[in-house]
Short mmCIF file of C-alpha atoms in Angstrom, two decimals:
data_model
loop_
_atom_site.label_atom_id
_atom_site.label_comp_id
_atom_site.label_asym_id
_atom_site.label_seq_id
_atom_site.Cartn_x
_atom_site.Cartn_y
_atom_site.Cartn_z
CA UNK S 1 99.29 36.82 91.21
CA UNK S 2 101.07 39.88 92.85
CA UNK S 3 102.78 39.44 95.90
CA UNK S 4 105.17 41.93 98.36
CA UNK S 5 107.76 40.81 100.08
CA UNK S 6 109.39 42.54 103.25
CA UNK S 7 111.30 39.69 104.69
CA UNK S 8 112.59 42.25 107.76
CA UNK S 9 110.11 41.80 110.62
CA UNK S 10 111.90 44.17 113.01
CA UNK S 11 115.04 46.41 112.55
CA UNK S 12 116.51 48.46 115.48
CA UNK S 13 118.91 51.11 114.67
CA UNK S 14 120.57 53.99 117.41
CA UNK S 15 119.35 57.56 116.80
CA UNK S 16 121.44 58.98 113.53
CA UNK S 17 122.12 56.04 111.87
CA UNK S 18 120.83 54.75 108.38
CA UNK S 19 118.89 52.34 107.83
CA UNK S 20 117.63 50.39 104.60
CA UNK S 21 114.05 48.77 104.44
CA UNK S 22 114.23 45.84 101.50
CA UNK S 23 111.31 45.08 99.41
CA UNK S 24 110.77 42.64 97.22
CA UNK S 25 108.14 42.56 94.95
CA UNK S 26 106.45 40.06 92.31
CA UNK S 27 104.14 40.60 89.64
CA UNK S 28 103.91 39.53 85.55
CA UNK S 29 102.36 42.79 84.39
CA UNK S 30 104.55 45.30 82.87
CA UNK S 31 102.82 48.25 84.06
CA UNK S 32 102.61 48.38 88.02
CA UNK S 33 102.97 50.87 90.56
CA UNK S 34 105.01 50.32 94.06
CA UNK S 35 104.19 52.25 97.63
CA UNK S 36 105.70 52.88 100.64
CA UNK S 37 102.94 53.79 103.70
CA UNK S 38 104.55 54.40 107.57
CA UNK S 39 102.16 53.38 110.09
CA UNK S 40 102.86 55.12 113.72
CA UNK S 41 101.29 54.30 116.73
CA UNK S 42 98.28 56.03 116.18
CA UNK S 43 97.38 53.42 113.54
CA UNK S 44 96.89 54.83 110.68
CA UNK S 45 98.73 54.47 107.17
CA UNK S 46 100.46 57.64 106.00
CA UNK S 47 101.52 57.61 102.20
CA UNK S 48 104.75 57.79 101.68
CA UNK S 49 105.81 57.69 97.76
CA UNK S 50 104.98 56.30 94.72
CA UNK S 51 106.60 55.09 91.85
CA UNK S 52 106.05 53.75 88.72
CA UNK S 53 107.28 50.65 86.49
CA UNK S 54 108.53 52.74 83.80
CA UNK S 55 110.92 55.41 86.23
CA UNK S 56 113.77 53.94 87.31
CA UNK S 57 114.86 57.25 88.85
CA UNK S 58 115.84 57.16 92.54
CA UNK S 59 113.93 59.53 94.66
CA UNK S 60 115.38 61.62 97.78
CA UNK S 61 112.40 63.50 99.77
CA UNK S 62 115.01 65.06 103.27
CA UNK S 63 115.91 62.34 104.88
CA UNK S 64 113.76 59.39 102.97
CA UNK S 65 115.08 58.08 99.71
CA UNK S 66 114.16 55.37 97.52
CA UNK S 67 115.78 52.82 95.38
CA UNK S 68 113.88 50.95 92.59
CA UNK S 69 115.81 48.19 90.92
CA UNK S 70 113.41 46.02 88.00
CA UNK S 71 115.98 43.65 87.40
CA UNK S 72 115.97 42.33 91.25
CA UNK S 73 112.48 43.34 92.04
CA UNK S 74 113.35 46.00 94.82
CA UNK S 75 111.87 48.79 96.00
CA UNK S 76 113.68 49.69 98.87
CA UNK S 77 113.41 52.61 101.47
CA UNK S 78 116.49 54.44 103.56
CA UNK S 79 116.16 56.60 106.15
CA UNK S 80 119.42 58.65 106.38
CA UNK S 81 120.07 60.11 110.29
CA UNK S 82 116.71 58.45 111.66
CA UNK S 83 115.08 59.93 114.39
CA UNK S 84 112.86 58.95 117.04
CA UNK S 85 109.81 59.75 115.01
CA UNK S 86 110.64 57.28 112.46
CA UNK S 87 109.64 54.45 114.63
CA UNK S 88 106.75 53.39 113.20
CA UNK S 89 105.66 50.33 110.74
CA UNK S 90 106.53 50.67 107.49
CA UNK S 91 104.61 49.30 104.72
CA UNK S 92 105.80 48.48 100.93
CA UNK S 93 102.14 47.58 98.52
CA UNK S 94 102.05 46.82 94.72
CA UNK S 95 98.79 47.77 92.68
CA UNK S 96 98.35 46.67 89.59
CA UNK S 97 95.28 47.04 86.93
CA UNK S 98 93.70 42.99 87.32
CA UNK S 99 90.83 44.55 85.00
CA UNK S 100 89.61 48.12 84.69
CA UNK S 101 87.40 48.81 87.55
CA UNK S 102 89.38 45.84 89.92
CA UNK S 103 92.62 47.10 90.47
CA UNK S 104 94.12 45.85 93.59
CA UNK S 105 96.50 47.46 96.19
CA UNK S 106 98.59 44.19 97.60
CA UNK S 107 100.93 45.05 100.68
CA UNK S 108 103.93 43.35 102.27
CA UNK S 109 103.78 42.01 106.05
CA UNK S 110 105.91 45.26 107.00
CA UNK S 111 108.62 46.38 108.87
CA UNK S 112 108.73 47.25 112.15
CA UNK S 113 111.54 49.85 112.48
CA UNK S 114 112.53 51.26 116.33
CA UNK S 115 114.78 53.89 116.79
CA UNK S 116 117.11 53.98 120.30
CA UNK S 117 117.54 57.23 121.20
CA UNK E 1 89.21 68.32 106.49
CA UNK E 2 88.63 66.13 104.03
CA UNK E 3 89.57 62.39 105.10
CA UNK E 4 88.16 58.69 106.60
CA UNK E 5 86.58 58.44 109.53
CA UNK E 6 86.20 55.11 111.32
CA UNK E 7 84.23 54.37 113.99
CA UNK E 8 84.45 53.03 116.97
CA UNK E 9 88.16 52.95 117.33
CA UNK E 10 87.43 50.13 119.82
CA UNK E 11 85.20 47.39 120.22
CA UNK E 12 84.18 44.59 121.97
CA UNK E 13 82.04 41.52 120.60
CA UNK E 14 80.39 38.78 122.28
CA UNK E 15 81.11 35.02 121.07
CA UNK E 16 77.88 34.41 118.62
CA UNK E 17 77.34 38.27 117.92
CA UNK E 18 77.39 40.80 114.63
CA UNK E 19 78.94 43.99 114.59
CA UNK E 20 79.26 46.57 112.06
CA UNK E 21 81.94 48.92 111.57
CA UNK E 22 81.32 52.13 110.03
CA UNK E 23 83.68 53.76 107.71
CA UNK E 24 82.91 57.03 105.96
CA UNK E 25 84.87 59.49 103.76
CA UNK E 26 84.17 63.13 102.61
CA UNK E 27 87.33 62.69 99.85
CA UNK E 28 84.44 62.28 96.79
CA UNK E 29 86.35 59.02 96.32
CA UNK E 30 84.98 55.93 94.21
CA UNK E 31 86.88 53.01 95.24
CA UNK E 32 86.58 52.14 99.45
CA UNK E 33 88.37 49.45 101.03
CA UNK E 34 88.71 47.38 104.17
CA UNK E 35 91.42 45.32 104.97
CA UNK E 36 91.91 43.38 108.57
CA UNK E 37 95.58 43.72 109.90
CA UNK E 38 96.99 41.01 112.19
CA UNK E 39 100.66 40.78 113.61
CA UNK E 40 103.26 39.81 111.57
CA UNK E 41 100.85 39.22 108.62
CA UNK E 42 100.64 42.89 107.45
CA UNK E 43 97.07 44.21 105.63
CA UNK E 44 95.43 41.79 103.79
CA UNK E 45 92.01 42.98 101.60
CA UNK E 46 88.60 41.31 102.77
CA UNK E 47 86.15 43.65 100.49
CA UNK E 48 86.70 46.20 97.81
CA UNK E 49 84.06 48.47 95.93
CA UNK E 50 85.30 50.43 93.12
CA UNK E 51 80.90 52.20 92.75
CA UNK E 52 77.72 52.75 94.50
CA UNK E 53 76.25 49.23 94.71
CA UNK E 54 78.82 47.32 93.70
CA UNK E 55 81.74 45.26 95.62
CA UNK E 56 83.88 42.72 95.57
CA UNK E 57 85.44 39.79 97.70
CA UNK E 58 88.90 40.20 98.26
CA UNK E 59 91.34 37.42 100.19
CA UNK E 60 89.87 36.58 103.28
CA UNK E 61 86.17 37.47 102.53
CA UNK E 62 84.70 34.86 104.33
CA UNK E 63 82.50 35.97 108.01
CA UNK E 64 82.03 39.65 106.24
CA UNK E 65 79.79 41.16 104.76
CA UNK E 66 79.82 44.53 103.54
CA UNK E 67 77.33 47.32 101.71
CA UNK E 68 77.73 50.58 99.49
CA UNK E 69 75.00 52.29 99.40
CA UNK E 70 76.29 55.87 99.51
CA UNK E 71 79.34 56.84 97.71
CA UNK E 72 80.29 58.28 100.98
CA UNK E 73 79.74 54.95 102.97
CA UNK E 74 81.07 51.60 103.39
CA UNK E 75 80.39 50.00 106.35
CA UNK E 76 81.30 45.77 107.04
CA UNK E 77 80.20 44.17 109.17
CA UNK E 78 81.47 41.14 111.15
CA UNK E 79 79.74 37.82 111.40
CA UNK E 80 79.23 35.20 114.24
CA UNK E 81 80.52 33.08 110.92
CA UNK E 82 84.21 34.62 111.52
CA UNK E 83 85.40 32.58 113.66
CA UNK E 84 88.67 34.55 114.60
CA UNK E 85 87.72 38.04 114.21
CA UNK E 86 90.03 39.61 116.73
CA UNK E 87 92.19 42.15 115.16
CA UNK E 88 92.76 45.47 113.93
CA UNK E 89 90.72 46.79 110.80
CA UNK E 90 91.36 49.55 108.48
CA UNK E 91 89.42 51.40 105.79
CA UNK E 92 90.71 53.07 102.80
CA UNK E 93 89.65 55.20 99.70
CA UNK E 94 91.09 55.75 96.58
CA UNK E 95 90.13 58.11 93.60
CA UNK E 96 88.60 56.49 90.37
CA UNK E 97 89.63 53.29 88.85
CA UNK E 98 93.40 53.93 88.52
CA UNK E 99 95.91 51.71 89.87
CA UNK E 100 98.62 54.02 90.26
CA UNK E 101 96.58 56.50 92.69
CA UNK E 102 97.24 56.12 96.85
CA UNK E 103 95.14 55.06 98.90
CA UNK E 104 93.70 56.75 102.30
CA UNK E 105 93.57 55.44 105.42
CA UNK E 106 91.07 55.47 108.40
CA UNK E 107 92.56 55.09 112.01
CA UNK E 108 91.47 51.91 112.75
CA UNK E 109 88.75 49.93 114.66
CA UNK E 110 90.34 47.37 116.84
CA UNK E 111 87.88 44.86 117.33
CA UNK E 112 88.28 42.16 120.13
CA UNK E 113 85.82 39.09 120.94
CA UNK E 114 85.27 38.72 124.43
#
């Protein structure tokens, strides 16, 4: 079974500081992929990134970069000089291929991140 | 645009009554989702279709029911069987069978029992 972990429920941060978002993730397929969604007020999830079991690489996209580690099971999200707008919820999901046809997108509980302006 | 539409983005039920909540998306996409978020327990799957006429169960299936008749259309509808269905649900599409393809979401329908 796959399963996400995000054991931060809330983080609150002052405007311009960093801030890290763990996630922890469990699966015993080899080929997986791992996703970070924000979800703002409004509701509704906006993709973030993806990444794949076989790149390792760190990604930086402005301000939002992301650390995947295999050999601790992390996937984990910083925002470097938040801002207001990154208050939102912030979502980490695994999908993985059960069969072809049935692959399943399985998400963490989230992270509810507040910036103080 | 292309994108998911849900509708209503509120509503109300009556103890004992069905609802259906519509979902629709103009994406061309195969697979359609709808998961039911509640606080601190994040999204978790109640029905997935990855075709026309074909879906699944996912987690916490039980007091749904759902359809997919058009490609375009997935609507689910909750039961008088669901006996806690106050919460938040959201609808998403993904392209083809592929697990490592995003998904798209749907605003919402929050749907309280009054």
């Amino acid at each position: 079974a796959q399963k996400v972990t995000q054991a931060q429920t809330e983080i609150s941060v002052v405007e311009k500081e960093d801030v890290t978002l763990d996630c922890v993730y469990e699966t015993r397929d080899t080929t997986y992929y791992l996703f970070w969604y924000k979800q703002p007020p409004s509701g509704e999830l906006v993709f973030l990134i993806r990444r794949n079991s076989f790149d390792e690489q760190n990604e930086i996209s402005g301000r939002y970069s992301w650390n995947f580690q295999k050999s601790t099971s992390s996937f984990n999200f910083t925002i470097t000089a938040s801002q207001v707008v990154d208050s939102a919820v912030y979502f980490c999901a695994l999908s993985v291929a059960i069969n072809f046809g049935n692959e399943k997108l399985t998400f963490g509980t989230g992270t509810r991140l507040t910036i103080i302006p | 645009d292309g994108g998911i539409t849900q509708s209503p983005k509120y509503l109300f039920r009556k103890e004992g009554q069905n609802v259906t909540l519509s979902c629709e998306q103009n994406l061309n996409h195969d697979a359609m989702y709808w998961y039911r978020q509640d606080p601190g327990q994040g999204l978790r799957l109640i029905y997935y279709s990855q075709i026309v006429n074909d879906f699944q169960k996912g987690d916490i299936a039980e007091g749904y029911s759902v359809s997919r008749e058009k490609k375009e259309s997935f609507p689910l509808t909750v039961t008088s069987a669901q006996k806690n269905p106050t919460a938040f649900y959201l609808c998403a599409s993904r392209t083809g069978r592929l697990a490592n393809t995003e998904a798209f979401f749907g605003q919402g329908t929050r749907l309280t029992v009054v």
